[in-house]
Each structure stands twice: as structure tokens, then as C-alpha cells.
Amino acid sequence: PELPEVWDVADYRVRLRSFWVVPLGEQTVSISFPPGADGEFVMRDNGHGQLVKRWDHVIRVRPSADGRTALYSDEVEVEAGLVTVPVWAWANLLYRWRQYRWRRLARRGFSYR
């Protein structure tokens, strides 16, 4: 099944593939929404799986000081035994790519629905 368009507090089982081809096993995406500070949106995936024993990913979005823009950050902690360093390197590239895409989208302007 496809992932939801809007995430709920729940556990989602997914099958991972590197570059859409190489199978990497199953992972549980465990979504929660911890409280944030003053208008901050926080979403956490405290996932785990066969390859990556701990994938703790926190997304934070908060209004900037002027209130006209938003500040977005990703924090990820990874534990994958002997492959922790390669998994960390892959995650680092993935999130840098995503930040690039977010900035590009923000420059063009967008709205959600």
C-alpha cells in the first residue's frame, strides 16, 4: 500500500530499496507529533528495522522572527551496527538533496492545496 498523504500517529511498515532497485529489508516508520515551542511544528519518526536498528528523525518547522517565512530543520540519529557510517552518509546526501529541493520550491512559491 502507498504511504498516506497526511501522516497520523501510527506505525507504518515499509520495504526499503536503494535507488529503487536494491532491497534493504523492512523498516517501521513510527510517527508521533511531540509538542513544540511557540508555534513550532514537530514531527518525529522513531523508526527501526532489519538494517537500521534505530532511525530517530525529527522535523521542526517554526516561524521566523519576522513571521513571513519558516525555518525548517531535520535532525537524524542512526544506529545500524557495522553499516552505521554508510547509512549516515546516505542519509546525509538524502537530506541535503531534500533541503535543496525545498529551497527551490520555496523560491518559486507554492501553496498546499
Short mmCIF file of N, CA and C in Angstrom, two decimals:
data_model
loop_
_atom_site.label_atom_id
_atom_site.label_comp_id
_atom_site.label_asym_id
_atom_site.label_seq_id
_atom_site.Cartn_x
_atom_site.Cartn_y
_atom_site.Cartn_z
N PRO A 1 0.82 -1.20 0.00
CA PRO A 1 0.00 0.00 0.00
C PRO A 1 0.87 1.26 0.00
N GLU A 2 0.31 2.33 -0.50
CA GLU A 2 1.03 3.59 -0.55
C GLU A 2 1.05 4.25 0.82
N LEU A 3 2.04 5.10 1.03
CA LEU A 3 2.10 5.87 2.27
C LEU A 3 1.00 6.92 2.25
N PRO A 4 0.55 7.34 3.43
CA PRO A 4 -0.55 8.30 3.48
C PRO A 4 -0.14 9.68 2.97
N GLU A 5 -1.11 10.40 2.47
CA GLU A 5 -0.87 11.78 2.06
C GLU A 5 -0.70 12.67 3.29
N VAL A 6 -1.42 12.35 4.36
CA VAL A 6 -1.32 13.06 5.63
C VAL A 6 -0.95 12.02 6.69
N TRP A 7 0.16 12.26 7.39
CA TRP A 7 0.63 11.31 8.40
C TRP A 7 -0.20 11.42 9.67
N ASP A 8 -0.50 10.26 10.26
CA ASP A 8 -1.16 10.18 11.56
C ASP A 8 -0.19 9.55 12.54
N VAL A 9 -0.50 9.65 13.82
CA VAL A 9 0.29 8.94 14.83
C VAL A 9 0.02 7.46 14.62
N ALA A 10 1.03 6.76 14.14
CA ALA A 10 0.88 5.34 13.82
C ALA A 10 2.23 4.76 13.44
N ASP A 11 2.26 3.43 13.35
CA ASP A 11 3.42 2.72 12.82
C ASP A 11 3.09 2.25 11.41
N TYR A 12 4.01 2.48 10.48
CA TYR A 12 3.84 2.09 9.08
C TYR A 12 4.99 1.16 8.70
N ARG A 13 4.68 -0.01 8.16
CA ARG A 13 5.72 -0.95 7.70
C ARG A 13 6.02 -0.63 6.24
N VAL A 14 7.30 -0.48 5.94
CA VAL A 14 7.71 -0.19 4.56
C VAL A 14 8.85 -1.12 4.16
N ARG A 15 8.96 -1.38 2.87
CA ARG A 15 10.09 -2.11 2.32
C ARG A 15 11.03 -1.10 1.69
N LEU A 16 12.29 -1.11 2.11
CA LEU A 16 13.27 -0.16 1.61
C LEU A 16 14.01 -0.71 0.41
N ARG A 17 14.30 0.19 -0.53
CA ARG A 17 15.13 -0.14 -1.70
C ARG A 17 16.08 1.02 -1.94
N SER A 18 17.32 0.70 -2.20
CA SER A 18 18.30 1.72 -2.54
C SER A 18 18.21 1.97 -4.04
N PHE A 19 18.06 3.22 -4.42
CA PHE A 19 17.93 3.60 -5.82
C PHE A 19 16.79 2.84 -6.51
N TRP A 20 15.74 2.54 -5.77
CA TRP A 20 14.53 1.87 -6.25
C TRP A 20 14.78 0.46 -6.75
N VAL A 21 15.98 -0.10 -6.51
CA VAL A 21 16.32 -1.41 -7.07
C VAL A 21 16.81 -2.39 -5.99
N VAL A 22 17.83 -2.02 -5.23
CA VAL A 22 18.48 -2.93 -4.29
C VAL A 22 17.67 -3.04 -3.01
N PRO A 23 17.11 -4.24 -2.70
CA PRO A 23 16.31 -4.39 -1.48
C PRO A 23 17.17 -4.23 -0.22
N LEU A 24 16.64 -3.48 0.75
CA LEU A 24 17.35 -3.24 2.01
C LEU A 24 16.57 -3.74 3.22
N GLY A 25 15.51 -4.50 3.01
CA GLY A 25 14.74 -5.04 4.11
C GLY A 25 13.55 -4.16 4.48
N GLU A 26 12.92 -4.52 5.58
CA GLU A 26 11.74 -3.78 6.05
C GLU A 26 12.12 -2.82 7.17
N GLN A 27 11.34 -1.77 7.28
CA GLN A 27 11.56 -0.73 8.29
C GLN A 27 10.19 -0.34 8.83
N THR A 28 10.12 -0.03 10.11
CA THR A 28 8.92 0.54 10.69
C THR A 28 9.11 2.03 10.82
N VAL A 29 8.21 2.78 10.20
CA VAL A 29 8.18 4.24 10.34
C VAL A 29 7.20 4.50 11.47
N SER A 30 7.67 5.05 12.58
CA SER A 30 6.85 5.24 13.77
C SER A 30 6.64 6.74 14.00
N ILE A 31 5.49 7.24 13.58
CA ILE A 31 5.21 8.67 13.56
C ILE A 31 4.57 9.14 14.87
N SER A 32 5.09 10.27 15.38
CA SER A 32 4.47 10.96 16.52
C SER A 32 4.65 12.47 16.29
N PHE A 33 3.92 13.24 17.06
CA PHE A 33 3.97 14.70 16.97
C PHE A 33 4.21 15.28 18.36
N PRO A 34 5.48 15.29 18.79
CA PRO A 34 5.79 15.84 20.11
C PRO A 34 5.47 17.34 20.16
N PRO A 35 5.20 17.86 21.35
CA PRO A 35 4.93 19.30 21.45
C PRO A 35 6.15 20.11 21.06
N GLY A 36 5.91 21.24 20.41
CA GLY A 36 6.99 22.15 20.03
C GLY A 36 6.87 23.45 20.80
N ALA A 37 7.88 24.28 20.69
CA ALA A 37 7.89 25.59 21.34
C ALA A 37 7.15 26.60 20.47
N ASP A 38 6.56 27.60 21.08
CA ASP A 38 5.91 28.74 20.43
C ASP A 38 5.66 28.62 18.93
N GLY A 39 4.59 27.96 18.55
CA GLY A 39 4.19 27.87 17.15
C GLY A 39 5.02 26.92 16.32
N GLU A 40 5.87 26.14 16.96
CA GLU A 40 6.72 25.20 16.23
C GLU A 40 5.98 23.91 15.96
N PHE A 41 6.07 23.41 14.73
CA PHE A 41 5.53 22.11 14.34
C PHE A 41 6.66 21.09 14.45
N VAL A 42 6.39 19.97 15.13
CA VAL A 42 7.40 18.92 15.28
C VAL A 42 6.78 17.59 14.88
N MET A 43 7.51 16.87 14.03
CA MET A 43 7.09 15.52 13.63
C MET A 43 8.29 14.60 13.82
N ARG A 44 8.07 13.45 14.44
CA ARG A 44 9.16 12.52 14.73
C ARG A 44 8.87 11.15 14.15
N ASP A 45 9.87 10.57 13.51
CA ASP A 45 9.84 9.17 13.10
C ASP A 45 10.90 8.46 13.93
N ASN A 46 10.46 7.72 14.91
CA ASN A 46 11.36 6.95 15.76
C ASN A 46 11.35 5.51 15.26
N GLY A 47 11.85 5.33 14.02
CA GLY A 47 11.73 4.06 13.33
C GLY A 47 12.82 3.06 13.67
N HIS A 48 12.61 1.85 13.17
CA HIS A 48 13.56 0.75 13.37
C HIS A 48 13.29 -0.31 12.32
N GLY A 49 14.28 -1.14 12.08
CA GLY A 49 14.08 -2.18 11.08
C GLY A 49 15.20 -3.20 11.06
N GLN A 50 15.24 -3.96 9.97
CA GLN A 50 16.22 -5.02 9.82
C GLN A 50 17.63 -4.47 9.65
N LEU A 51 17.81 -3.52 8.77
CA LEU A 51 19.13 -2.95 8.52
C LEU A 51 19.47 -1.85 9.51
N VAL A 52 18.54 -0.93 9.70
CA VAL A 52 18.76 0.21 10.59
C VAL A 52 18.01 -0.06 11.89
N LYS A 53 18.76 -0.33 12.94
CA LYS A 53 18.14 -0.67 14.23
C LYS A 53 17.46 0.53 14.88
N ARG A 54 17.98 1.73 14.61
CA ARG A 54 17.36 2.95 15.16
C ARG A 54 17.49 4.06 14.14
N TRP A 55 16.36 4.65 13.81
CA TRP A 55 16.30 5.78 12.87
C TRP A 55 15.40 6.81 13.55
N ASP A 56 16.01 7.74 14.26
CA ASP A 56 15.25 8.74 15.01
C ASP A 56 15.35 10.06 14.25
N HIS A 57 14.29 10.39 13.53
CA HIS A 57 14.27 11.56 12.65
C HIS A 57 13.25 12.56 13.17
N VAL A 58 13.71 13.77 13.45
CA VAL A 58 12.83 14.84 13.94
C VAL A 58 12.83 15.98 12.93
N ILE A 59 11.64 16.37 12.49
CA ILE A 59 11.45 17.52 11.60
C ILE A 59 10.87 18.65 12.44
N ARG A 60 11.46 19.82 12.31
CA ARG A 60 10.96 21.01 13.00
C ARG A 60 10.70 22.12 11.98
N VAL A 61 9.53 22.73 12.10
CA VAL A 61 9.20 23.89 11.27
C VAL A 61 8.68 24.96 12.23
N ARG A 62 9.34 26.12 12.19
CA ARG A 62 8.89 27.21 13.07
C ARG A 62 8.92 28.52 12.31
N PRO A 63 8.07 29.44 12.71
CA PRO A 63 8.06 30.75 12.05
C PRO A 63 9.36 31.50 12.33
N SER A 64 9.81 32.24 11.33
CA SER A 64 10.99 33.08 11.53
C SER A 64 10.61 34.28 12.40
N ALA A 65 11.61 35.04 12.81
CA ALA A 65 11.38 36.20 13.68
C ALA A 65 10.42 37.21 13.05
N ASP A 66 10.51 37.41 11.73
CA ASP A 66 9.63 38.38 11.07
C ASP A 66 8.24 37.80 10.77
N GLY A 67 8.07 36.47 10.93
CA GLY A 67 6.77 35.85 10.72
C GLY A 67 6.40 35.66 9.25
N ARG A 68 7.28 36.04 8.34
CA ARG A 68 6.96 35.94 6.91
C ARG A 68 7.49 34.66 6.28
N THR A 69 8.41 34.01 6.94
CA THR A 69 9.00 32.78 6.41
C THR A 69 9.01 31.72 7.51
N ALA A 70 9.43 30.53 7.13
CA ALA A 70 9.52 29.43 8.09
C ALA A 70 10.93 28.89 8.10
N LEU A 71 11.36 28.41 9.26
CA LEU A 71 12.66 27.77 9.41
C LEU A 71 12.42 26.27 9.56
N TYR A 72 13.08 25.49 8.71
CA TYR A 72 12.88 24.05 8.63
C TYR A 72 14.18 23.36 8.99
N SER A 73 14.10 22.31 9.80
CA SER A 73 15.31 21.54 10.10
C SER A 73 14.99 20.05 10.21
N ASP A 74 15.99 19.24 9.86
CA ASP A 74 15.95 17.79 10.03
C ASP A 74 17.03 17.42 11.02
N GLU A 75 16.71 16.58 11.98
CA GLU A 75 17.70 16.00 12.89
C GLU A 75 17.54 14.50 12.80
N VAL A 76 18.63 13.78 12.55
CA VAL A 76 18.55 12.33 12.40
C VAL A 76 19.64 11.67 13.23
N GLU A 77 19.25 10.67 14.01
CA GLU A 77 20.20 9.82 14.72
C GLU A 77 20.01 8.41 14.19
N VAL A 78 21.14 7.78 13.81
CA VAL A 78 21.10 6.48 13.17
C VAL A 78 21.96 5.49 13.94
N GLU A 79 21.45 4.29 14.13
CA GLU A 79 22.23 3.17 14.67
C GLU A 79 21.99 1.98 13.75
N ALA A 80 23.07 1.54 13.10
CA ALA A 80 22.94 0.41 12.16
C ALA A 80 24.14 -0.53 12.26
N GLY A 81 24.69 -0.66 13.44
CA GLY A 81 25.81 -1.57 13.64
C GLY A 81 26.99 -1.24 12.74
N LEU A 82 27.50 -2.25 12.06
CA LEU A 82 28.67 -2.08 11.20
C LEU A 82 28.42 -1.18 10.00
N VAL A 83 27.18 -1.00 9.61
CA VAL A 83 26.89 -0.16 8.44
C VAL A 83 26.37 1.23 8.84
N THR A 84 26.59 1.63 10.09
CA THR A 84 26.14 2.94 10.53
C THR A 84 26.74 4.06 9.70
N VAL A 85 28.04 4.01 9.44
CA VAL A 85 28.69 5.09 8.68
C VAL A 85 28.12 5.18 7.26
N PRO A 86 28.00 4.08 6.49
CA PRO A 86 27.39 4.20 5.16
C PRO A 86 25.93 4.67 5.21
N VAL A 87 25.17 4.21 6.19
CA VAL A 87 23.77 4.65 6.32
C VAL A 87 23.74 6.14 6.64
N TRP A 88 24.61 6.59 7.55
CA TRP A 88 24.69 8.02 7.88
C TRP A 88 25.04 8.84 6.63
N ALA A 89 26.03 8.37 5.84
CA ALA A 89 26.44 9.10 4.63
C ALA A 89 25.28 9.18 3.64
N TRP A 90 24.56 8.08 3.47
CA TRP A 90 23.41 8.07 2.57
C TRP A 90 22.34 9.05 3.07
N ALA A 91 22.05 9.01 4.36
CA ALA A 91 21.04 9.92 4.93
C ALA A 91 21.47 11.37 4.77
N ASN A 92 22.76 11.65 4.97
CA ASN A 92 23.27 13.00 4.81
C ASN A 92 23.02 13.50 3.39
N LEU A 93 23.32 12.68 2.39
CA LEU A 93 23.06 13.05 0.99
C LEU A 93 21.56 13.23 0.73
N LEU A 94 20.77 12.31 1.25
CA LEU A 94 19.32 12.38 1.05
C LEU A 94 18.75 13.69 1.60
N TYR A 95 19.12 14.05 2.82
CA TYR A 95 18.56 15.26 3.42
C TYR A 95 19.13 16.53 2.81
N ARG A 96 20.37 16.51 2.36
CA ARG A 96 20.90 17.67 1.63
C ARG A 96 20.13 17.86 0.32
N TRP A 97 19.84 16.76 -0.38
CA TRP A 97 19.06 16.83 -1.62
C TRP A 97 17.66 17.38 -1.33
N ARG A 98 17.06 16.88 -0.26
CA ARG A 98 15.71 17.35 0.08
C ARG A 98 15.71 18.82 0.45
N GLN A 99 16.70 19.28 1.21
CA GLN A 99 16.79 20.70 1.55
C GLN A 99 16.94 21.55 0.28
N TYR A 100 17.75 21.07 -0.66
CA TYR A 100 17.90 21.77 -1.94
C TYR A 100 16.55 21.89 -2.65
N ARG A 101 15.82 20.77 -2.68
CA ARG A 101 14.50 20.77 -3.36
C ARG A 101 13.51 21.69 -2.64
N TRP A 102 13.51 21.71 -1.29
CA TRP A 102 12.64 22.61 -0.53
C TRP A 102 12.95 24.07 -0.87
N ARG A 103 14.25 24.41 -0.88
CA ARG A 103 14.63 25.80 -1.20
C ARG A 103 14.19 26.18 -2.61
N ARG A 104 14.39 25.29 -3.55
CA ARG A 104 13.98 25.55 -4.93
C ARG A 104 12.47 25.75 -5.02
N LEU A 105 11.71 24.92 -4.35
CA LEU A 105 10.26 25.04 -4.34
C LEU A 105 9.83 26.34 -3.66
N ALA A 106 10.48 26.69 -2.56
CA ALA A 106 10.12 27.92 -1.83
C ALA A 106 10.39 29.16 -2.68
N ARG A 107 11.48 29.15 -3.45
CA ARG A 107 11.78 30.31 -4.31
C ARG A 107 10.71 30.52 -5.37
N ARG A 108 10.14 29.43 -5.87
CA ARG A 108 9.09 29.53 -6.90
C ARG A 108 7.74 29.89 -6.29
N GLY A 109 7.60 29.68 -5.01
CA GLY A 109 6.31 29.92 -4.33
C GLY A 109 5.41 28.71 -4.52
N PHE A 110 4.71 28.34 -3.49
CA PHE A 110 3.80 27.20 -3.55
C PHE A 110 2.75 27.34 -2.46
N SER A 111 1.70 26.58 -2.63
CA SER A 111 0.69 26.51 -1.58
C SER A 111 0.28 25.05 -1.45
N TYR A 112 -0.15 24.68 -0.27
CA TYR A 112 -0.63 23.33 -0.04
C TYR A 112 -2.12 23.32 -0.27
N ARG A 113 -2.53 22.70 -1.32
CA ARG A 113 -3.94 22.58 -1.74
C ARG A 113 -4.56 23.90 -1.80
#
